[in-house]
Short mmCIF file of C-alpha atoms in Angstrom, two decimals:
data_model
loop_
_atom_site.label_atom_id
_atom_site.label_comp_id
_atom_site.label_asym_id
_atom_site.label_seq_id
_atom_site.Cartn_x
_atom_site.Cartn_y
_atom_site.Cartn_z
CA MET A 120 -12.93 -14.57 -23.48
CA PRO A 121 -16.10 -13.09 -21.95
CA PRO A 122 -19.50 -14.22 -23.24
CA ALA A 123 -20.53 -12.58 -26.52
CA PHE A 124 -23.94 -11.32 -25.35
CA VAL A 125 -23.95 -9.10 -22.26
CA TYR A 126 -27.02 -7.53 -20.67
CA ARG A 127 -27.32 -4.93 -17.93
CA ILE A 128 -30.30 -5.94 -15.79
CA THR A 129 -31.83 -3.25 -13.58
CA LYS A 130 -35.09 -1.94 -12.20
CA TYR A 131 -34.28 1.46 -13.74
CA ASP A 132 -36.32 2.52 -16.77
CA PRO A 133 -33.98 3.69 -19.57
CA ALA A 134 -36.48 6.50 -20.23
CA ASP A 135 -35.44 8.00 -16.88
CA ARG A 136 -31.76 8.36 -17.79
CA ASP A 137 -30.07 11.62 -18.74
CA GLU A 138 -27.85 12.19 -21.78
CA HIS A 139 -24.88 10.71 -19.90
CA GLY A 140 -26.75 7.52 -18.95
CA GLY A 141 -27.26 8.54 -15.31
CA TYR A 142 -30.54 7.44 -13.76
CA ARG A 143 -32.78 10.32 -12.68
CA GLY A 144 -35.91 8.40 -11.68
CA ALA A 145 -37.43 7.64 -8.29
CA GLU A 146 -36.33 4.00 -7.80
CA ASP A 147 -34.33 3.33 -4.65
CA THR A 148 -30.73 2.11 -5.03
CA VAL A 149 -30.96 -0.64 -2.40
CA SER A 150 -32.66 -4.02 -2.44
CA ASP A 151 -36.26 -4.19 -1.30
CA HIS A 152 -35.64 -7.67 0.18
CA GLY A 153 -38.90 -8.54 -1.50
CA PRO A 154 -40.60 -8.83 -4.90
CA VAL A 155 -38.12 -6.70 -6.86
CA GLU A 156 -35.18 -8.66 -5.46
CA ALA A 157 -37.01 -11.88 -6.37
CA ALA A 158 -37.52 -10.54 -9.89
CA TYR A 159 -33.76 -10.08 -10.27
CA LEU A 160 -33.15 -13.69 -9.27
CA ASP A 161 -35.88 -14.95 -11.58
CA ALA A 162 -34.38 -12.98 -14.47
CA ILE A 163 -30.91 -14.44 -13.86
CA SER A 164 -32.45 -17.90 -13.67
CA ALA A 165 -34.16 -17.30 -17.04
CA PHE A 166 -30.84 -16.38 -18.65
CA ALA A 167 -29.14 -19.42 -17.12
CA GLU A 168 -31.91 -21.69 -18.41
CA ALA A 169 -31.69 -20.13 -21.89
CA THR A 170 -27.94 -20.77 -21.87
CA GLY A 171 -28.31 -24.34 -20.64
CA ILE A 172 -26.48 -23.64 -17.38
CA ASP A 173 -27.29 -25.27 -14.04
CA ARG A 174 -23.92 -24.90 -12.28
CA LEU A 175 -21.53 -21.98 -11.92
CA GLU A 176 -18.05 -21.36 -10.58
CA ILE A 177 -17.22 -18.90 -7.83
CA ARG A 178 -14.47 -16.57 -9.05
CA GLU A 179 -12.43 -14.06 -7.03
CA PRO A 180 -14.48 -14.36 -3.82
CA SER A 181 -14.16 -11.69 -1.17
CA VAL A 182 -15.66 -10.59 2.12
CA ALA A 183 -15.78 -7.17 3.77
CA GLN A 184 -12.47 -5.89 5.08
CA ALA A 185 -12.01 -5.97 8.85
CA HIS A 186 -11.32 -2.50 10.21
CA PHE A 187 -10.63 -2.00 13.90
CA GLY A 188 -13.92 -1.72 15.80
CA ALA A 189 -16.03 -2.29 12.70
CA ARG A 190 -18.45 -5.13 12.07
CA PRO A 191 -19.31 -6.71 8.73
CA ALA A 192 -22.53 -5.51 7.09
CA ALA A 193 -24.14 -8.79 8.18
CA GLU A 194 -23.05 -11.55 10.51
CA GLY A 195 -20.92 -14.01 8.57
CA HIS A 196 -20.94 -11.63 5.60
CA GLY A 197 -24.37 -12.97 4.67
CA LEU A 198 -22.96 -16.42 3.91
CA GLY A 199 -24.50 -18.24 6.87
CA GLY A 200 -26.52 -21.21 5.69
CA LEU A 201 -24.60 -21.31 2.40
CA PHE A 202 -21.09 -22.04 3.71
CA PRO A 203 -19.57 -22.99 7.09
CA ALA A 204 -18.23 -20.26 9.38
CA ASP A 205 -14.68 -20.96 8.18
CA LEU A 206 -15.87 -20.37 4.56
CA THR A 207 -14.95 -23.88 3.43
CA GLY A 208 -16.25 -24.27 -0.12
CA TYR A 209 -16.26 -20.52 -0.74
CA HIS A 210 -13.13 -20.23 -2.86
CA ASP A 211 -12.04 -19.45 -6.38
CA GLY A 212 -13.04 -22.24 -8.75
CA ALA A 213 -15.61 -23.81 -6.42
CA GLU A 214 -18.49 -25.20 -8.48
CA ILE A 215 -21.96 -24.59 -7.06
CA PRO A 216 -25.53 -25.35 -8.20
CA LEU A 217 -27.55 -22.55 -9.76
CA ALA A 218 -29.74 -22.39 -6.64
CA VAL A 219 -26.72 -21.56 -4.46
CA ALA A 220 -25.47 -19.08 -7.06
CA LEU A 221 -28.81 -17.29 -6.88
CA GLU A 222 -28.57 -17.09 -3.08
CA LEU A 223 -25.07 -15.66 -3.42
CA THR A 224 -26.51 -13.09 -5.80
CA ARG A 225 -29.11 -12.23 -3.16
CA VAL A 226 -26.31 -11.65 -0.63
CA MET A 227 -24.57 -9.30 -3.07
CA LEU A 228 -27.77 -7.43 -3.93
CA ARG A 229 -28.25 -6.84 -0.20
CA GLU A 230 -24.61 -5.74 0.17
CA GLN A 231 -24.15 -7.99 3.19
CA GLY A 232 -20.37 -8.23 2.91
CA ALA A 233 -19.56 -11.05 0.46
CA TRP A 234 -18.88 -10.56 -3.25
CA CYS A 235 -17.69 -12.75 -6.10
CA ARG A 236 -18.02 -13.25 -9.83
CA LEU A 237 -20.19 -16.19 -10.91
CA GLU A 238 -19.13 -17.74 -14.19
CA THR A 239 -19.26 -20.86 -16.32
CA GLY A 240 -16.22 -20.73 -18.57
CA ASP A 241 -16.85 -18.55 -21.61
CA ALA A 242 -20.53 -19.47 -21.72
CA PHE A 243 -22.18 -17.60 -18.85
CA ALA A 244 -21.44 -14.96 -16.22
CA VAL A 245 -23.21 -13.02 -13.50
CA HIS A 246 -21.57 -9.91 -12.04
CA VAL A 247 -23.32 -7.84 -9.37
CA GLY A 248 -22.41 -4.16 -9.21
CA TRP A 249 -23.38 -1.24 -7.01
CA ASP A 250 -26.89 0.18 -6.76
CA GLN A 251 -28.73 -2.93 -7.94
CA TYR A 252 -26.93 -3.21 -11.28
CA VAL A 253 -26.51 -6.82 -12.46
CA TYR A 254 -24.58 -7.84 -15.56
CA VAL A 255 -25.40 -11.17 -17.19
CA GLY A 256 -23.34 -12.59 -20.03
CA SER A 257 -24.20 -15.54 -22.25
CA ASP A 258 -22.84 -17.16 -25.38
CA ARG A 259 -26.39 -17.00 -26.77
CA PRO A 260 -28.75 -14.06 -27.48
CA CYS A 261 -31.30 -15.32 -24.90
CA ALA A 262 -34.23 -13.47 -26.51
CA GLU A 263 -36.77 -15.35 -24.37
CA ALA A 264 -34.87 -14.44 -21.20
CA VAL A 265 -34.82 -10.79 -22.25
CA ALA A 266 -38.59 -10.90 -22.74
CA ARG A 267 -39.05 -12.70 -19.42
CA THR A 268 -37.01 -10.01 -17.66
CA ARG A 269 -39.35 -7.35 -19.03
CA GLU A 270 -42.36 -9.37 -17.85
CA LEU A 271 -40.82 -9.32 -14.38
CA GLY A 272 -40.78 -5.52 -14.43
CA LEU A 273 -37.05 -5.20 -14.98
CA PHE A 274 -34.98 -3.96 -17.93
CA ALA A 275 -32.38 -6.03 -19.81
CA GLU A 276 -30.23 -3.70 -21.92
CA ARG A 277 -27.63 -5.07 -24.32
CA ILE A 278 -24.17 -3.60 -23.66
CA GLY A 279 -20.65 -4.27 -24.86
CA ASP A 280 -19.00 -5.79 -21.78
CA SER A 281 -19.53 -6.10 -18.07
CA PRO A 282 -17.62 -3.38 -16.19
CA TYR A 283 -16.71 -6.11 -13.70
CA LEU A 284 -14.63 -8.26 -16.03
CA ALA A 285 -11.64 -9.72 -14.21
CA GLU A 286 -8.40 -7.83 -14.75
CA PRO A 287 -5.81 -10.23 -13.36
CA GLU A 288 -2.27 -9.18 -12.64
CA VAL A 289 0.60 -11.45 -13.60
CA THR A 290 1.13 -13.83 -10.69
CA GLU A 291 3.66 -16.63 -10.46
CA ALA A 292 2.59 -20.16 -9.63
CA ALA A 293 3.49 -21.53 -6.21
CA ASP A 294 5.35 -24.43 -7.80
CA GLU A 295 8.32 -26.38 -6.48
CA GLY A 296 10.64 -23.53 -7.40
CA PHE A 297 8.62 -21.22 -5.16
CA TRP A 298 8.81 -23.63 -2.23
CA THR A 299 12.55 -24.04 -2.76
CA SER A 300 12.86 -20.27 -2.39
CA VAL A 301 10.75 -20.38 0.77
CA ARG A 302 13.03 -23.02 2.26
CA ALA A 303 16.11 -20.95 1.40
CA GLU A 304 14.62 -17.91 3.14
CA LEU A 305 13.78 -20.04 6.17
CA VAL A 306 17.35 -21.26 6.45
CA ALA A 307 18.63 -17.70 6.24
CA ARG A 308 16.06 -16.11 8.57
CA ARG A 309 15.04 -19.05 10.82
CA GLY A 310 11.42 -17.99 10.59
CA LEU A 311 8.90 -16.43 8.19
CA LEU A 312 5.35 -15.16 8.19
CA LEU A 313 3.06 -16.61 5.52
CA GLU A 314 -0.07 -14.72 4.51
CA GLU A 315 -2.54 -17.17 2.96
CA THR A 316 -5.43 -15.50 1.13
CA PRO A 317 -7.98 -17.99 -0.22
CA VAL A 318 -10.69 -15.29 -0.04
CA VAL A 319 -9.98 -11.57 -0.35
CA ASN A 320 -10.04 -9.99 3.15
CA ALA A 321 -10.25 -13.41 4.84
CA THR A 322 -6.56 -14.01 5.34
CA ARG A 323 -5.03 -16.82 7.35
CA TRP A 324 -1.57 -16.34 8.85
CA HIS A 325 1.13 -18.92 9.57
CA ARG A 326 4.50 -18.58 11.26
CA LEU A 327 6.76 -20.84 9.23
CA THR A 328 9.71 -22.88 10.42
CA THR A 329 11.71 -25.58 8.69
CA GLU A 330 9.89 -28.07 10.92
CA ASN A 331 6.27 -27.06 10.14
CA LEU A 332 6.58 -25.97 6.51
CA ASP A 333 5.32 -29.21 4.98
CA ALA A 334 2.35 -29.41 7.36
CA VAL A 335 1.33 -25.80 6.65
CA ARG A 336 1.70 -26.34 2.93
CA ALA A 337 -0.58 -29.40 3.04
CA GLY A 338 -3.38 -27.39 4.66
CA LEU A 339 -3.48 -24.39 2.31
CA GLY A 340 -6.75 -23.48 0.63
CA PRO A 341 -7.40 -23.99 -3.11
CA ARG A 342 -5.97 -21.30 -5.41
CA ALA A 343 -4.86 -19.20 -2.44
CA LEU A 344 -2.55 -16.25 -2.93
CA LEU A 345 0.57 -16.84 -0.83
CA THR A 346 2.60 -13.88 0.40
CA VAL A 347 5.79 -14.40 2.39
CA TRP A 348 6.96 -11.76 4.89
CA PRO A 349 9.74 -11.54 7.45
CA ASP A 350 8.71 -13.14 10.73
CA LEU A 351 6.81 -11.34 13.48
CA ARG A 352 8.97 -9.38 15.93
CA PRO A 353 8.93 -10.38 19.62
CA ASP A 354 9.30 -6.74 20.76
CA VAL A 355 5.65 -5.73 20.36
CA GLY A 356 6.24 -2.39 22.06
CA ALA A 357 8.80 -1.43 19.45
CA VAL A 358 6.36 -2.33 16.66
CA LEU A 359 3.68 -0.15 18.26
CA SER A 360 6.10 2.75 18.70
CA ALA A 361 7.09 2.63 15.04
CA LEU A 362 3.52 2.89 13.67
CA PRO A 363 3.08 5.74 11.15
CA SER A 364 1.73 9.07 12.37
CA GLU A 365 -1.16 8.98 9.90
CA TRP A 366 -3.08 6.79 7.46
CA HIS A 367 -4.03 3.13 7.82
CA VAL A 368 -1.79 0.16 8.53
CA GLU A 369 -2.34 -3.58 8.82
CA PHE A 370 -1.31 -4.77 12.27
CA VAL A 371 -0.58 -8.50 12.67
CA TRP A 372 0.05 -10.18 16.01
CA GLU A 373 0.26 -13.59 17.69
CA THR A 374 -1.86 -14.12 20.79
CA GLN A 375 -0.74 -16.02 23.88
CA GLU A 376 -2.77 -18.99 22.57
CA GLY A 377 -0.74 -19.01 19.35
CA THR A 378 -3.49 -17.61 17.10
CA ILE A 379 -2.37 -15.00 14.59
CA ARG A 380 -4.78 -12.12 14.05
CA ASP A 381 -4.77 -8.99 11.94
CA VAL A 382 -6.70 -5.73 11.78
CA ILE A 383 -6.66 -2.49 9.83
CA VAL A 384 -6.13 0.54 12.08
CA ASP A 385 -5.44 4.24 11.73
CA GLU A 386 -3.66 6.71 13.99
CA THR A 387 -6.82 7.47 15.97
CA GLU A 388 -7.04 3.87 17.18
CA TYR A 389 -3.48 3.19 18.34
CA GLU A 390 -4.29 3.50 22.04
CA GLU A 391 -7.09 0.94 21.79
CA LEU A 392 -4.87 -1.29 19.67
CA ALA A 393 -2.12 -1.22 22.30
CA ALA A 394 -4.60 -2.40 24.93
CA LEU A 395 -5.84 -5.16 22.63
CA VAL A 396 -2.36 -6.56 21.97
CA ALA A 397 -0.92 -5.95 25.45
CA ASP A 398 -0.15 -9.66 25.96
CA ALA A 399 0.82 -10.48 22.37
CA ARG A 400 3.81 -12.74 21.81
CA ALA A 401 4.99 -11.00 18.66
CA ALA A 402 3.76 -8.56 16.02
CA CYS A 403 4.44 -6.62 12.85
CA ALA A 404 2.90 -3.73 10.94
CA LEU A 405 2.42 -3.89 7.17
CA SER A 406 1.91 -0.80 5.04
CA LEU A 407 -1.19 -0.56 2.89
CA TYR A 408 0.60 1.60 0.32
CA THR A 409 1.29 -0.51 -2.75
CA ASP A 410 4.79 0.93 -3.22
CA GLU A 411 5.70 0.15 0.38
CA ARG A 412 4.07 -3.28 0.58
CA THR A 413 6.99 -5.38 -0.63
CA PRO A 414 6.91 -9.03 0.48
CA LEU A 415 9.83 -11.42 0.17
CA LEU A 416 7.89 -13.75 -2.14
CA GLN A 417 4.43 -14.01 -3.64
CA ALA A 418 2.70 -16.66 -5.75
CA ALA A 419 -0.68 -18.34 -6.20
CA LEU A 420 -1.45 -22.01 -5.72
CA PRO A 421 -1.98 -23.92 -8.98
CA ASP A 422 -4.63 -26.61 -9.30
CA GLY A 423 -3.82 -30.25 -8.74
CA ASP A 424 -2.79 -30.65 -12.40
CA GLY A 425 -0.18 -27.93 -11.99
CA VAL A 426 -2.09 -25.30 -14.00
CA LEU A 427 -2.48 -21.86 -12.46
CA ARG A 428 -6.12 -20.77 -13.00
CA ALA A 429 -6.53 -18.27 -10.15
CA ARG A 430 -6.78 -14.72 -11.53
CA TRP A 431 -5.01 -12.78 -8.81
#
């Protein structure tokens, strides 16, 4: 259950909203990287203190999607100095101090590429939306924090629910039954492609065999979503020739060094893509249409006690 008391924290004066709630004032919709941004963080800190919270969990973390030729909004998605380059520690369920949570909020306010929900069970939540909208939930009214927010020059408006509440789909647990199915597919196909997604848009790929399955399984990230596909095809030219005539596709390939990479491309970038993967060992193309994106198997890793808590 979400916290009972939810506040929309913004720099936008409610007096400057129209009859539909749209803001019509002069405030900019981006972070000032300065005193107003600091006021947001101070307000969140006041609500956390009023709730008795000094640690939060990262939920549903993501980074900016990699499109061919594009760069993230900031190097390392703004997470440099908070997490290693491989994003170790930035995963669903990771518990972080309030100070780190506030820095993550700063990254989201600046739209640098990373996003997540920050929550403490049913007691507290921080959700950052577009245009400098922040939603803070608490299991307490937090009257002093509301007053403090106003002192900071911001507005804390009581609302029903955060528009960024998690809406998880039903996902199976990657239990022993799942791994039995993986082994059966391996025997039948002699190879599989495993898409490991510990962070949305930061996928790791593994070519599975009966020999390396246990080793790959041991190295998977906490609460990762696991998606099993048919193996990469060695005829890379045939994969390129079969790309759709329009719209985007996810292209996955194995380099000569054995690294598996992926990128989102559209029909205008196929020539550049062909040059990029000219020496690839094997490849495949995965549709981005939900109805056409049909893996062999999919499940999410449960926690060490066997309970599935990831909200994929």
